mmCIF file of C-alpha atoms in Angstrom:
data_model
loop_
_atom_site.group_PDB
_atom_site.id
_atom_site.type_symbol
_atom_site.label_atom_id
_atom_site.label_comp_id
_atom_site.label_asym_id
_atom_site.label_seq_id
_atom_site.Cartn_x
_atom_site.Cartn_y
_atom_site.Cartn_z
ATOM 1 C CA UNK A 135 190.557 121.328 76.414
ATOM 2 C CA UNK A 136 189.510 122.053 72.871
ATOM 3 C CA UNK A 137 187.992 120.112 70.723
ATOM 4 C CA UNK A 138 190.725 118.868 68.451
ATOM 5 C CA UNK A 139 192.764 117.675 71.215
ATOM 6 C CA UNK A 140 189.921 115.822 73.027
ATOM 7 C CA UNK A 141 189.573 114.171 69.659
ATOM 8 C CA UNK A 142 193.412 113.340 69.422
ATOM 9 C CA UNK A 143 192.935 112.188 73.328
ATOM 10 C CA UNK A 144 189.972 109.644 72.226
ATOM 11 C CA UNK A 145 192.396 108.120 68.966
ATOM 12 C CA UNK A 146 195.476 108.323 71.705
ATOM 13 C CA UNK A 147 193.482 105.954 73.776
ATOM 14 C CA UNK A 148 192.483 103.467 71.413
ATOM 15 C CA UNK A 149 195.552 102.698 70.346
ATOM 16 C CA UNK A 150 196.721 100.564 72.384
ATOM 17 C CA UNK A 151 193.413 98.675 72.530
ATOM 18 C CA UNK A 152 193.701 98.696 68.540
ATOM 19 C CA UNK A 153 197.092 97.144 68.792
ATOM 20 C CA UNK A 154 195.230 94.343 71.257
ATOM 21 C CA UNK A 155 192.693 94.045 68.949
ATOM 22 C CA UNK A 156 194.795 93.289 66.055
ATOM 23 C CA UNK A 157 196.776 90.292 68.101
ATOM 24 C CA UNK A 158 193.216 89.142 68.643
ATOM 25 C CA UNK A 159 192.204 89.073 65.297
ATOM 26 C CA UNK A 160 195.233 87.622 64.053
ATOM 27 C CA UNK A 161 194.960 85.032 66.535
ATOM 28 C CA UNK A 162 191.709 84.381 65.601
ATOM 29 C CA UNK A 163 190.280 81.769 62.319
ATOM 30 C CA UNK A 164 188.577 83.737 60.392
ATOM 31 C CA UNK A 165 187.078 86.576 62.872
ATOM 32 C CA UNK A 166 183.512 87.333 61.983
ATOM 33 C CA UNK A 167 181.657 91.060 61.883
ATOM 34 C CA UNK A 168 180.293 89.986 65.210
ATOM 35 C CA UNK A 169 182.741 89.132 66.961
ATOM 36 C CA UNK A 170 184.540 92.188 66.207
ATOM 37 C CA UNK A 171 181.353 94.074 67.084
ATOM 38 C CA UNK A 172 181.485 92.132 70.220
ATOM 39 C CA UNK A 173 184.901 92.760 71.292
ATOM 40 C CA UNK A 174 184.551 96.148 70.124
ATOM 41 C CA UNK A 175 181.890 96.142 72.432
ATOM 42 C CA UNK A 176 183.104 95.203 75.638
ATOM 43 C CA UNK A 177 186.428 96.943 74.748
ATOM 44 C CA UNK A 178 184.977 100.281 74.498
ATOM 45 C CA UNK A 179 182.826 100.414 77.094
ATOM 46 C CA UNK A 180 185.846 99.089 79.837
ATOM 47 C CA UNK A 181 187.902 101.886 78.724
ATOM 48 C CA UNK A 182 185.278 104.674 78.496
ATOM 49 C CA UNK A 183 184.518 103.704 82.219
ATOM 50 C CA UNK A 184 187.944 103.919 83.293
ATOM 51 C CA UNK A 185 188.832 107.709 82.698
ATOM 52 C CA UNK A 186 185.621 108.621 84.654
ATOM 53 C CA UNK A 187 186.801 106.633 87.825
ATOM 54 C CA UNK A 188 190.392 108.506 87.105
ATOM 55 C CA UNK A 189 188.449 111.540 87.298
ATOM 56 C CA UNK A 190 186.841 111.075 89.883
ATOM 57 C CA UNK A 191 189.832 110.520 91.920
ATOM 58 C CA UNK A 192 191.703 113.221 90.802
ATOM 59 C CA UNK A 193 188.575 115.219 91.719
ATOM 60 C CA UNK A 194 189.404 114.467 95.397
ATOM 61 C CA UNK A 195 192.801 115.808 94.807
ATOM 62 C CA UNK A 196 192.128 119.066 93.419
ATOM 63 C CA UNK A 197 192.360 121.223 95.485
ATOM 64 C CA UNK A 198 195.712 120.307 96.874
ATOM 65 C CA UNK A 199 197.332 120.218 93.526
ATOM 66 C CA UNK A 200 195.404 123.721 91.465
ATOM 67 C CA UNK A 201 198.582 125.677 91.224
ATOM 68 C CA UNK A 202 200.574 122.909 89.274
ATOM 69 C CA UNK A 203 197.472 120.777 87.575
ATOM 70 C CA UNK A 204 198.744 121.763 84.106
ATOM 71 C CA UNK A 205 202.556 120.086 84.817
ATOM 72 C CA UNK A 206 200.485 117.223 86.559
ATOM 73 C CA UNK A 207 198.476 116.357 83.353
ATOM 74 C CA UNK A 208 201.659 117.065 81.446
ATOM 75 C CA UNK A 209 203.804 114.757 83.271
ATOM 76 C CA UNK A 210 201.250 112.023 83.108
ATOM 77 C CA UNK A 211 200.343 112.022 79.626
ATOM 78 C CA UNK A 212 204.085 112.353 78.664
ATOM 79 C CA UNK A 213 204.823 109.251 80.617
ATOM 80 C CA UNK A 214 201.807 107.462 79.498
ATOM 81 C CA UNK A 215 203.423 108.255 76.113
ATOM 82 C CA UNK A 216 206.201 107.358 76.730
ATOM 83 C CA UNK A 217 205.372 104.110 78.085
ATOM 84 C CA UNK A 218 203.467 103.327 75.148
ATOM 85 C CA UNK A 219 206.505 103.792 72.719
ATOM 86 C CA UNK A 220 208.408 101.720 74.679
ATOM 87 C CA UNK A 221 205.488 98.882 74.836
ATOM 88 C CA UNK A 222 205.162 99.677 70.803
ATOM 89 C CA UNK A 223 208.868 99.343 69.983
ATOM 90 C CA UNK A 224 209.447 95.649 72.617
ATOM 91 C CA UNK A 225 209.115 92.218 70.718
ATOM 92 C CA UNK A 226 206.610 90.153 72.130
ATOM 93 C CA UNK A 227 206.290 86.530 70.596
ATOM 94 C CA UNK A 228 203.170 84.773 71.639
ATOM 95 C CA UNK A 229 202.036 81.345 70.225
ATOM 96 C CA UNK A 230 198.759 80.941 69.997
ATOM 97 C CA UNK A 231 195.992 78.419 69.080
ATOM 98 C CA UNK A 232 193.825 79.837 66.744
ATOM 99 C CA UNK A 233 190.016 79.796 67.785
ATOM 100 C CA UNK A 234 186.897 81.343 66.490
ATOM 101 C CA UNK A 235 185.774 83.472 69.171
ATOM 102 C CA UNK A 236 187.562 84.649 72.988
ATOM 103 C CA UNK A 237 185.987 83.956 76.068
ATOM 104 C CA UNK A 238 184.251 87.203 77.345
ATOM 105 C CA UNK A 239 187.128 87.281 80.637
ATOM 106 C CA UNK A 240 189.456 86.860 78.670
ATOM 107 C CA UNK A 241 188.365 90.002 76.235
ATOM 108 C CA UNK A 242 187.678 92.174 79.393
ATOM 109 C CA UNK A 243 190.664 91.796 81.337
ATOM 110 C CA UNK A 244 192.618 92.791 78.245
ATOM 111 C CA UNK A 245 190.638 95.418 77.790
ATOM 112 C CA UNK A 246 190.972 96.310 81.097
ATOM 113 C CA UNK A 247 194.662 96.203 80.794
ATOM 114 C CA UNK A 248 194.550 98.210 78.174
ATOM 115 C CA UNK A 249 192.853 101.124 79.617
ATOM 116 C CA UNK A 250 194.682 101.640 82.751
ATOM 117 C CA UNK A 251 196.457 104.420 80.960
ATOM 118 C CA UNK A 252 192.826 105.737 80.574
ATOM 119 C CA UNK A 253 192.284 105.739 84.159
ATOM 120 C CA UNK A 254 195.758 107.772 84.494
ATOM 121 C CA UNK A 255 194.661 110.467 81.812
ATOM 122 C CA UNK A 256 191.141 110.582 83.920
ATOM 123 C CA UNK A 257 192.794 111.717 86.827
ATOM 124 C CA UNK A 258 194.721 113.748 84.713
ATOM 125 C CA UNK A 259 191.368 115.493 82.852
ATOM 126 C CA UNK A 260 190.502 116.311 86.818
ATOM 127 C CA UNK A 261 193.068 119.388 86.277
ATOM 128 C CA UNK A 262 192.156 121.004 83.324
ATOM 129 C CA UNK A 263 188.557 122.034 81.687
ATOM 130 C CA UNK A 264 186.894 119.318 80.171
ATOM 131 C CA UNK A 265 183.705 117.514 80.316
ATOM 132 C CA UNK A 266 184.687 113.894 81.648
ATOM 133 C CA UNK A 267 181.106 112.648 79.823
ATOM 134 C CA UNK A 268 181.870 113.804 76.605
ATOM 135 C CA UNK A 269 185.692 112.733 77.302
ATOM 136 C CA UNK A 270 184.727 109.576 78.248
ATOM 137 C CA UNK A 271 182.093 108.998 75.450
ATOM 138 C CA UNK A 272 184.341 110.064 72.660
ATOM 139 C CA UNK A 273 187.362 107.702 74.184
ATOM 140 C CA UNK A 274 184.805 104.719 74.544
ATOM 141 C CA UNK A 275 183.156 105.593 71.013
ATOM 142 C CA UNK A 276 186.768 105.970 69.496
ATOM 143 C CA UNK A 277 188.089 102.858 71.380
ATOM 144 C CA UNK A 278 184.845 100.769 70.446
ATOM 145 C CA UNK A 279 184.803 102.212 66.243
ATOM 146 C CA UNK A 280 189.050 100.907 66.662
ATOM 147 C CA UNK A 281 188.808 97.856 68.536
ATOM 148 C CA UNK A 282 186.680 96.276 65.833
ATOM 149 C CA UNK A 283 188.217 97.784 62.907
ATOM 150 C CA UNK A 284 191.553 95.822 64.585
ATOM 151 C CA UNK A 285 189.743 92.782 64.877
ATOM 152 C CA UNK A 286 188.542 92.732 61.296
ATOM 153 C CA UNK A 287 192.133 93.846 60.286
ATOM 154 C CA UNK A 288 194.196 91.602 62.595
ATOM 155 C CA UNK A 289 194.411 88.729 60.229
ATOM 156 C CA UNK A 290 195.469 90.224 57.357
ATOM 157 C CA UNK A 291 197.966 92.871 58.920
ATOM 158 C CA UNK A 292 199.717 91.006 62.193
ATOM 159 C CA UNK A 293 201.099 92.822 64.947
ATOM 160 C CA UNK A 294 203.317 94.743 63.155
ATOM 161 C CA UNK A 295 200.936 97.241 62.226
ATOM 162 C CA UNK A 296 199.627 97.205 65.953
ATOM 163 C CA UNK A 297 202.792 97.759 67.449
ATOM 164 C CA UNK A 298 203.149 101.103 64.924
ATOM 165 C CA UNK A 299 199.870 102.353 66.054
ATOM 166 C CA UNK A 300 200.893 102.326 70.101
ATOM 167 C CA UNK A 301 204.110 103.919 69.126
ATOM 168 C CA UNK A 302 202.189 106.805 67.049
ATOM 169 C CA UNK A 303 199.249 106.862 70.084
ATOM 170 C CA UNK A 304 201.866 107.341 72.526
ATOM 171 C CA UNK A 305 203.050 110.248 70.681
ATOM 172 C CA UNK A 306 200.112 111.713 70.277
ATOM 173 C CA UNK A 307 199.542 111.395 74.168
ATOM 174 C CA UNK A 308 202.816 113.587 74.105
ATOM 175 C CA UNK A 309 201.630 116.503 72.020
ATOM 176 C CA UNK A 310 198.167 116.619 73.883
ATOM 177 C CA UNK A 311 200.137 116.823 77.452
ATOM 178 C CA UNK A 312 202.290 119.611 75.797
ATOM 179 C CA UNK A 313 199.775 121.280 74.339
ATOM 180 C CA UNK A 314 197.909 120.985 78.004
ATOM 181 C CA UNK A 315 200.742 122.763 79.315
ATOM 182 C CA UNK A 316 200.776 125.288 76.400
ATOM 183 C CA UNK A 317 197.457 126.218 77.008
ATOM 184 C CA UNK A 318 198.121 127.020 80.445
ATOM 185 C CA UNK A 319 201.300 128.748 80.139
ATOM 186 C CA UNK A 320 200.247 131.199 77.565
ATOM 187 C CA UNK A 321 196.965 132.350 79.628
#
């Protein structure tokens, strides 16, 4: 995997969590530098951790799967994609009471929710050449640098700016699985 597309992969990833964040900030009264470093925090870390367990298992499948890894990743970044379209383009209205700061569960199980598509592209990364460190680092780093940006951001923009950036991250998933495939085909 070259560079460019591991960076793509990394922006992909956080932006669903960005979309989170920015329904947390905007359900937030006025969200603080902190607490957006905070959530930022605890966001990027979950999903940085969740592509290396994904790797891991997809480690253990290896070396059933070599002769078709490339359609593997493929397939699951183009769903993941495609499931985040469909999450970006739904209607979702939640009601909720604005407070200055969420409780720490309730911050990592959305950021856990968030990064199960993480976990899928780890086990997808288990097919092709990449380090899963650096992968993981760059996705955590990217997710963490996002996260609090949408926190910051949530008040003034909503969630209609949120639901824009899962649509565009889920297309970006898309090329990165093509261009996966690509890479492999033309070798």
């Amino acid at each position: 995997m070259n560079p460019v597309s591991l960076i793509l992969l990394a922006l992909a990833m956080s932006t669903d969590a960005f979309a989170a964040a920015i329904g947390k900030g905007s359900s937030l009264h006025k969200p603080r530098l902190a607490e957006a470093l905070r959530t930022g925090l605890i966001f990027g870390v979950i999903e940085a951790i969740t592509p290396i367990i994904g790797w891991l298992i997809g480690q253990a499948a290896t070396r059933w799967v070599a002769n078709w890894d490339h359609w593997i990743a493929f397939t699951l970044l183009g769903v993941l994609g495609l499931h985040m379209i469909y999450n970006g383009l739904k209607h979702e209205d939640e009601a909720e009471e604005k407070s200055a700061q969420h409780s720490f569960l309730v911050l990592a199980v959305t950021a856990f929710a968030t990064s199960i598509d993480a976990l899928a592209v780890g086990v997808g990364l288990a097919f092709v050449d990449v380090n899963i460190w650096v992968a993981a680092a760059a996705i955590g780093l990217a997710t963490m640098t996002m996260v609090t940006i949408g926190v910051m951001l949530g008040r003034v923009l909503g969630t209609v700016f949120g639901k824009r950036a899962e649509i565009v991250g889920g297309v970006v998933l898309m090329i990165v699985g093509a261009t996966i495939l690509y890479e492999h085909l033309s070798v």
